[in-house]
Amino acid sequence: MDIRDKEVTPPIPTSYEQRLTSLLGEAQAAPDPNRWLQRLVTEGLDRLPLPGGGATLARWRTLAEVAACDLGLVKLFEAHEDALAIHAELGSTEIPPHSRWGVWCAQAPGHDLMVSTGTSADRVSLDGSKAWCSGAATLTHALVSARTADNRSWLVAVELDQPGITVTDRGWAAVGMQSAASVDVLFSHAEGRLVGAPGGYVERPGFLHGAAGVAACWYGATARIVDFTRAALAGRADPHRLAHLGAMDVALCQARAMLIDAAKAIDASPTDGCALEVARARLAVESAAEEILVRASRALGAAPLCRDAGFARLMADLPVFIRQSHAERDQAAHGQRVATLEEPQWTL
């Protein structure tokens, strides 16, 4: 179950798809997100179409495929891809060959990162801490959000192999998504480079485009759960289990439709954040994932959760990953947006 629409999406070359499939087959057999991210980058498999360039769905299809393999890997891969897109959108070209990027822009209570003037106009100094820094121990670079004393927010590119940065082992106690190693990072007079204008990170259209890309990751993992359930129930005549599978298929296909709509909207209006379509896609995929997680465990029972390591890891990882959504806050924001529409787009 993928997210294909061949009429509007220029395909990624077959050679790329074959190489990616081969690498992901290896990665599924020996999970290690850091190792496989490095392989994806060094083998040039990280150069996906940028959002809004006419192949947004092809970009998301790749993210979904990586997510179906390993959510820990896609957590790092999606952030790296987002960083490349941010560089492109904000006009930054300083991306060293084979560098591996994180995007650490969460604003967590008790973690403030301050930026002050550095050695030149775009070189700055960073002091403080950031939480939720996925892959911090093995990435080479990161884009981090920081603020100045006058409370303006900036995006800063940092090289992680420098004395002013300390990667801790604190900040992650969950079993789910443990392999992404989202820890706290400390900064003390660390050197960085400004990227874009103040506020540019969240004000650009790509901020929302990237949010929909995260939903494509949720979708890929959710589709794998449905496919695992389908295979397990093939040839079985248990109506109760099959009812779960039927409902799972409907939920997944509804989410798929919203992702396709969002990709079309972004490609049609790349300078627009497409907030309505993005919100629909994210909320639809989140809802499908939550329903499918419950139904899969009820349809399959305890055996695969206890005896299949890959399935068990997926079922532990996905509930944590989808909490990148803000749940009812996102629903309320979407509802307010819908309430202001002059002509709702509900006509068939």
Short mmCIF file of C-alpha atoms in Angstrom, two decimals:
data_model
loop_
_atom_site.label_atom_id
_atom_site.label_comp_id
_atom_site.label_asym_id
_atom_site.label_seq_id
_atom_site.Cartn_x
_atom_site.Cartn_y
_atom_site.Cartn_z
CA MET A 1 0.00 0.00 0.00
CA ASP A 2 1.78 3.12 -1.20
CA ILE A 3 0.89 6.70 -2.02
CA ARG A 4 1.05 6.76 -5.79
CA ASP A 5 -0.59 9.05 -8.30
CA LYS A 6 1.24 8.47 -11.58
CA GLU A 7 -0.74 11.12 -13.47
CA VAL A 8 0.65 14.02 -11.47
CA THR A 9 3.90 12.77 -9.97
CA PRO A 10 7.10 12.46 -12.02
CA PRO A 11 8.62 9.20 -10.78
CA ILE A 12 11.98 8.89 -9.10
CA PRO A 13 14.25 7.00 -11.56
CA THR A 14 13.95 3.22 -11.43
CA SER A 15 17.66 2.86 -10.70
CA TYR A 16 17.18 4.93 -7.56
CA GLU A 17 14.21 2.83 -6.46
CA GLN A 18 16.14 -0.38 -6.99
CA ARG A 19 19.14 0.87 -5.02
CA LEU A 20 16.94 2.15 -2.21
CA THR A 21 14.98 -1.10 -2.00
CA SER A 22 18.21 -3.08 -1.83
CA LEU A 23 19.65 -0.93 0.94
CA LEU A 24 16.42 -0.99 2.96
CA GLY A 25 16.36 -4.77 2.69
CA GLU A 26 19.76 -4.84 4.37
CA ALA A 27 18.64 -2.28 6.95
CA GLN A 28 15.56 -4.29 7.91
CA ALA A 29 17.69 -7.37 8.49
CA ALA A 30 20.17 -5.50 10.72
CA PRO A 31 18.55 -2.36 12.21
CA ASP A 32 21.01 0.44 12.98
CA PRO A 33 19.62 3.90 12.08
CA ASN A 34 22.94 5.73 12.26
CA ARG A 35 24.75 3.22 10.04
CA TRP A 36 22.03 3.18 7.40
CA LEU A 37 21.59 6.95 7.36
CA GLN A 38 25.29 7.23 6.60
CA ARG A 39 24.89 4.72 3.77
CA LEU A 40 21.90 6.59 2.36
CA VAL A 41 23.91 9.82 2.32
CA THR A 42 27.23 8.48 1.03
CA GLU A 43 25.48 6.56 -1.75
CA GLY A 44 23.57 9.66 -2.85
CA LEU A 45 20.15 8.27 -1.96
CA ASP A 46 19.31 11.38 0.07
CA ARG A 47 18.80 13.70 -2.90
CA LEU A 48 15.02 13.63 -3.00
CA PRO A 49 12.81 16.03 -4.99
CA LEU A 50 12.20 19.21 -3.04
CA PRO A 51 8.65 19.98 -1.82
CA GLY A 52 6.66 22.03 -4.28
CA GLY A 53 8.82 21.13 -7.26
CA GLY A 54 6.25 18.94 -9.00
CA ALA A 55 7.28 15.67 -7.38
CA THR A 56 6.21 16.16 -3.77
CA LEU A 57 4.35 12.85 -3.72
CA ALA A 58 7.44 11.04 -5.01
CA ARG A 59 9.40 12.58 -2.12
CA TRP A 60 6.81 11.42 0.40
CA ARG A 61 6.63 7.97 -1.17
CA THR A 62 10.33 7.53 -0.44
CA LEU A 63 9.89 8.73 3.14
CA ALA A 64 7.02 6.27 3.56
CA GLU A 65 9.15 3.43 2.20
CA VAL A 66 11.97 4.19 4.63
CA ALA A 67 9.44 4.44 7.48
CA ALA A 68 8.03 1.03 6.60
CA CYS A 69 11.55 -0.33 7.03
CA ASP A 70 12.53 1.35 10.32
CA LEU A 71 10.98 4.30 12.14
CA GLY A 72 14.26 5.06 13.92
CA LEU A 73 15.96 5.36 10.55
CA VAL A 74 13.26 7.51 8.98
CA LYS A 75 13.30 9.82 12.00
CA LEU A 76 16.90 10.68 11.11
CA PHE A 77 16.42 10.50 7.33
CA GLU A 78 13.35 12.78 7.27
CA ALA A 79 15.15 15.38 9.40
CA HIS A 80 18.18 15.24 7.10
CA GLU A 81 15.91 15.68 4.07
CA ASP A 82 14.11 18.55 5.80
CA ALA A 83 17.45 20.24 6.49
CA LEU A 84 18.41 20.02 2.81
CA ALA A 85 15.04 21.52 1.83
CA ILE A 86 15.42 24.31 4.39
CA HIS A 87 18.87 25.18 3.04
CA ALA A 88 17.44 25.35 -0.48
CA GLU A 89 14.41 27.43 0.49
CA LEU A 90 16.41 29.93 2.55
CA GLY A 91 19.14 30.27 -0.05
CA SER A 92 21.93 28.56 1.86
CA THR A 93 24.49 26.56 -0.13
CA GLU A 94 26.99 25.58 2.59
CA ILE A 95 26.34 21.84 2.73
CA PRO A 96 29.59 19.83 3.00
CA PRO A 97 29.68 16.61 0.94
CA HIS A 98 28.33 13.55 2.77
CA SER A 99 27.28 15.64 5.78
CA ARG A 100 24.38 14.31 7.84
CA TRP A 101 21.98 16.88 9.28
CA GLY A 102 19.50 17.12 12.10
CA VAL A 103 16.84 19.79 12.63
CA TRP A 104 16.59 20.64 16.33
CA CYS A 105 13.96 23.33 16.66
CA ALA A 106 11.67 22.08 19.43
CA GLN A 107 11.04 24.63 22.17
CA ALA A 108 11.10 22.51 25.33
CA PRO A 109 10.53 23.98 28.80
CA GLY A 110 13.78 24.42 30.68
CA HIS A 111 15.87 24.41 27.52
CA ASP A 112 16.86 27.81 26.13
CA LEU A 113 19.46 28.33 23.45
CA MET A 114 20.76 31.88 23.12
CA VAL A 115 22.59 33.31 20.14
CA SER A 116 25.01 36.25 20.26
CA THR A 117 27.29 38.05 17.83
CA GLY A 118 30.23 36.05 16.56
CA THR A 119 33.34 36.75 14.52
CA SER A 120 31.56 38.03 11.40
CA ALA A 121 28.14 39.14 10.18
CA ASP A 122 26.72 35.62 9.85
CA ARG A 123 28.93 33.83 12.41
CA VAL A 124 27.46 33.61 15.89
CA SER A 125 28.02 32.04 19.29
CA LEU A 126 25.52 29.69 20.96
CA ASP A 127 24.99 29.07 24.66
CA GLY A 128 22.37 26.96 26.42
CA SER A 129 20.71 23.65 25.67
CA LYS A 130 18.35 21.93 23.25
CA ALA A 131 16.09 18.96 23.91
CA TRP A 132 14.85 16.25 21.52
CA CYS A 133 18.07 16.21 19.48
CA SER A 134 17.65 13.04 17.43
CA GLY A 135 20.83 11.39 16.23
CA ALA A 136 23.03 13.87 18.07
CA ALA A 137 25.81 11.39 18.81
CA THR A 138 26.45 10.49 15.17
CA LEU A 139 25.28 13.37 12.94
CA THR A 140 27.83 15.80 11.52
CA HIS A 141 25.71 18.98 11.47
CA ALA A 142 22.42 20.40 12.70
CA LEU A 143 20.07 23.30 12.13
CA VAL A 144 19.04 24.65 15.53
CA SER A 145 16.62 27.35 16.58
CA ALA A 146 17.97 29.95 19.00
CA ARG A 147 16.95 33.39 20.15
CA THR A 148 18.70 36.67 20.78
CA ALA A 149 18.36 38.78 23.91
CA ASP A 150 15.60 40.79 22.21
CA ASN A 151 13.64 37.52 21.74
CA ARG A 152 14.04 37.25 17.99
CA SER A 153 14.25 33.67 16.73
CA TRP A 154 17.04 32.60 14.40
CA LEU A 155 18.01 29.40 12.61
CA VAL A 156 21.66 28.49 13.04
CA ALA A 157 23.74 25.86 11.26
CA VAL A 158 26.27 24.19 13.52
CA GLU A 159 29.04 21.70 13.00
CA LEU A 160 28.67 19.17 15.80
CA ASP A 161 32.31 18.11 16.07
CA GLN A 162 33.53 21.11 18.05
CA PRO A 163 34.55 21.66 21.69
CA GLY A 164 31.57 23.89 22.50
CA ILE A 165 28.99 21.14 21.98
CA THR A 166 28.33 18.32 24.46
CA VAL A 167 25.99 15.47 23.56
CA THR A 168 24.51 14.03 26.74
CA ASP A 169 22.82 10.69 27.39
CA ARG A 170 19.86 12.44 29.02
CA GLY A 171 16.37 13.20 27.82
CA TRP A 172 15.00 9.89 26.52
CA ALA A 173 13.56 7.16 28.74
CA ALA A 174 10.96 5.69 26.37
CA VAL A 175 11.22 2.23 24.82
CA GLY A 176 9.53 3.48 21.64
CA MET A 177 11.82 5.31 19.17
CA GLN A 178 14.78 4.55 21.40
CA SER A 179 17.05 3.96 18.40
CA ALA A 180 16.65 7.59 17.26
CA ALA A 181 18.49 8.65 20.44
CA SER A 182 16.73 12.00 20.93
CA VAL A 183 18.86 13.38 23.75
CA ASP A 184 19.71 16.75 25.30
CA VAL A 185 22.63 18.70 23.82
CA LEU A 186 24.56 21.44 25.64
CA PHE A 187 26.14 24.47 23.93
CA SER A 188 28.91 26.60 25.43
CA HIS A 189 30.34 29.30 23.16
CA ALA A 190 29.68 26.99 20.22
CA GLU A 191 30.20 28.49 16.80
CA GLY A 192 27.41 28.62 14.26
CA ARG A 193 26.27 30.25 11.04
CA LEU A 194 23.00 32.13 10.61
CA VAL A 195 20.64 30.69 8.01
CA GLY A 196 17.97 33.03 6.66
CA ALA A 197 16.36 36.01 8.36
CA PRO A 198 14.94 36.11 11.90
CA GLY A 199 11.72 34.10 12.00
CA GLY A 200 12.43 32.69 8.55
CA TYR A 201 12.34 29.07 9.65
CA VAL A 202 8.66 29.06 10.64
CA GLU A 203 7.43 31.75 8.25
CA ARG A 204 8.50 29.98 5.04
CA PRO A 205 5.93 27.83 3.14
CA GLY A 206 8.20 24.81 3.53
CA PHE A 207 7.58 24.72 7.28
CA LEU A 208 4.14 23.27 6.65
CA HIS A 209 5.27 21.25 3.64
CA GLY A 210 7.78 19.52 5.90
CA ALA A 211 5.07 18.84 8.49
CA ALA A 212 3.15 16.91 5.86
CA GLY A 213 6.33 14.98 5.04
CA VAL A 214 6.39 13.76 8.64
CA ALA A 215 2.83 12.49 8.13
CA ALA A 216 4.09 10.50 5.14
CA CYS A 217 6.46 8.77 7.55
CA TRP A 218 3.57 7.93 9.86
CA TYR A 219 1.69 6.63 6.84
CA GLY A 220 4.50 4.34 5.72
CA ALA A 221 4.75 2.69 9.13
CA THR A 222 0.97 2.39 9.40
CA ALA A 223 0.76 0.78 5.96
CA ARG A 224 3.33 -1.78 7.04
CA ILE A 225 1.18 -2.71 10.05
CA VAL A 226 -1.84 -3.18 7.78
CA ASP A 227 0.19 -5.27 5.35
CA PHE A 228 1.57 -7.42 8.19
CA THR A 229 -2.00 -7.98 9.40
CA ARG A 230 -3.22 -8.82 5.89
CA ALA A 231 -0.49 -11.43 5.45
CA ALA A 232 -1.18 -12.94 8.88
CA LEU A 233 -4.91 -13.28 8.17
CA ALA A 234 -4.62 -14.56 4.58
CA GLY A 235 -6.68 -17.72 4.21
CA ARG A 236 -8.33 -17.37 7.61
CA ALA A 237 -12.10 -17.23 7.92
CA ASP A 238 -12.41 -15.56 11.31
CA PRO A 239 -15.01 -12.81 10.72
CA HIS A 240 -14.00 -10.78 13.77
CA ARG A 241 -10.34 -10.58 12.73
CA LEU A 242 -11.32 -9.85 9.13
CA ALA A 243 -13.63 -7.04 10.27
CA HIS A 244 -10.63 -5.38 11.87
CA LEU A 245 -8.64 -5.77 8.64
CA GLY A 246 -11.45 -4.27 6.57
CA ALA A 247 -11.69 -1.24 8.84
CA MET A 248 -7.91 -0.85 8.80
CA ASP A 249 -7.89 -0.78 5.00
CA VAL A 250 -10.59 1.91 4.88
CA ALA A 251 -8.79 4.08 7.43
CA LEU A 252 -5.49 3.77 5.59
CA CYS A 253 -6.98 4.57 2.20
CA GLN A 254 -8.70 7.67 3.60
CA ALA A 255 -5.35 8.88 4.95
CA ARG A 256 -3.70 8.10 1.62
CA ALA A 257 -6.23 10.26 -0.20
CA MET A 258 -5.50 13.22 2.07
CA LEU A 259 -1.74 12.90 1.48
CA ILE A 260 -2.29 12.84 -2.28
CA ASP A 261 -4.52 15.93 -2.06
CA ALA A 262 -1.89 17.75 0.02
CA ALA A 263 0.91 16.87 -2.40
CA LYS A 264 -1.15 18.14 -5.35
CA ALA A 265 -1.93 21.39 -3.53
CA ILE A 266 1.72 21.98 -2.63
CA ASP A 267 2.91 21.36 -6.17
CA ALA A 268 0.19 23.64 -7.55
CA SER A 269 1.02 26.46 -5.10
CA PRO A 270 4.61 25.99 -3.87
CA THR A 271 4.81 29.48 -2.36
CA ASP A 272 1.75 28.79 -0.21
CA GLY A 273 2.00 26.74 2.98
CA CYS A 274 -1.28 24.97 2.01
CA ALA A 275 -2.24 24.92 5.69
CA LEU A 276 -5.71 23.47 5.14
CA GLU A 277 -4.53 20.52 3.06
CA VAL A 278 -1.52 19.86 5.28
CA ALA A 279 -3.66 19.83 8.43
CA ARG A 280 -6.16 17.46 6.84
CA ALA A 281 -3.38 15.10 5.82
CA ARG A 282 -1.64 15.11 9.20
CA LEU A 283 -4.84 14.68 11.18
CA ALA A 284 -6.13 11.97 8.83
CA VAL A 285 -2.91 9.96 9.05
CA GLU A 286 -2.72 10.39 12.83
CA SER A 287 -6.31 9.20 13.19
CA ALA A 288 -5.69 6.22 10.91
CA ALA A 289 -2.52 5.27 12.77
CA GLU A 290 -4.24 5.37 16.15
CA GLU A 291 -7.15 3.23 14.92
CA ILE A 292 -4.88 0.76 13.16
CA LEU A 293 -2.59 0.32 16.15
CA VAL A 294 -5.58 -0.73 18.25
CA ARG A 295 -7.18 -2.92 15.60
CA ALA A 296 -3.94 -4.69 14.67
CA SER A 297 -3.31 -5.83 18.22
CA ARG A 298 -6.91 -7.01 18.56
CA ALA A 299 -6.85 -8.82 15.21
CA LEU A 300 -3.51 -10.54 15.77
CA GLY A 301 -3.40 -11.10 19.51
CA ALA A 302 -0.27 -11.21 21.62
CA ALA A 303 1.84 -13.63 19.58
CA PRO A 304 3.45 -11.22 17.06
CA LEU A 305 3.88 -8.57 19.74
CA CYS A 306 5.89 -11.07 21.77
CA ARG A 307 7.57 -13.21 19.10
CA ASP A 308 8.23 -10.96 16.09
CA ALA A 309 10.94 -8.44 16.96
CA GLY A 310 10.38 -6.20 13.93
CA PHE A 311 6.62 -5.99 14.41
CA ALA A 312 6.95 -5.47 18.15
CA ARG A 313 9.44 -2.63 17.61
CA LEU A 314 7.13 -1.01 15.04
CA MET A 315 4.15 -1.21 17.39
CA ALA A 316 6.22 0.40 20.15
CA ASP A 317 7.77 3.08 17.94
CA LEU A 318 4.74 4.39 16.07
CA PRO A 319 2.69 5.60 19.08
CA VAL A 320 5.68 7.68 20.17
CA PHE A 321 6.43 9.00 16.68
CA ILE A 322 2.88 10.22 16.01
CA ARG A 323 3.05 12.32 19.16
CA GLN A 324 4.89 14.86 17.05
CA SER A 325 1.29 15.85 16.46
CA HIS A 326 -0.18 18.20 19.03
CA ALA A 327 -3.44 16.21 19.16
CA GLU A 328 -6.46 18.34 20.14
CA ARG A 329 -4.49 21.57 19.73
CA ASP A 330 -3.95 20.72 16.06
CA GLN A 331 -7.59 19.72 15.68
CA ALA A 332 -8.72 23.00 17.26
CA ALA A 333 -6.43 25.05 15.02
CA HIS A 334 -7.79 23.21 11.99
CA GLY A 335 -11.36 23.71 13.15
CA GLN A 336 -10.81 27.44 13.51
CA ARG A 337 -9.39 27.53 10.00
CA VAL A 338 -12.39 25.62 8.62
CA ALA A 339 -14.81 27.95 10.45
CA THR A 340 -13.43 30.92 8.50
CA LEU A 341 -13.81 29.33 5.05
CA GLU A 342 -16.19 31.21 2.78
CA GLU A 343 -16.73 28.20 0.50
CA PRO A 344 -15.90 24.84 2.09
CA GLN A 345 -14.38 22.38 -0.40
CA TRP A 346 -16.81 19.56 0.30
CA THR A 347 -18.67 19.26 -3.00
CA LEU A 348 -18.08 16.00 -4.85
#
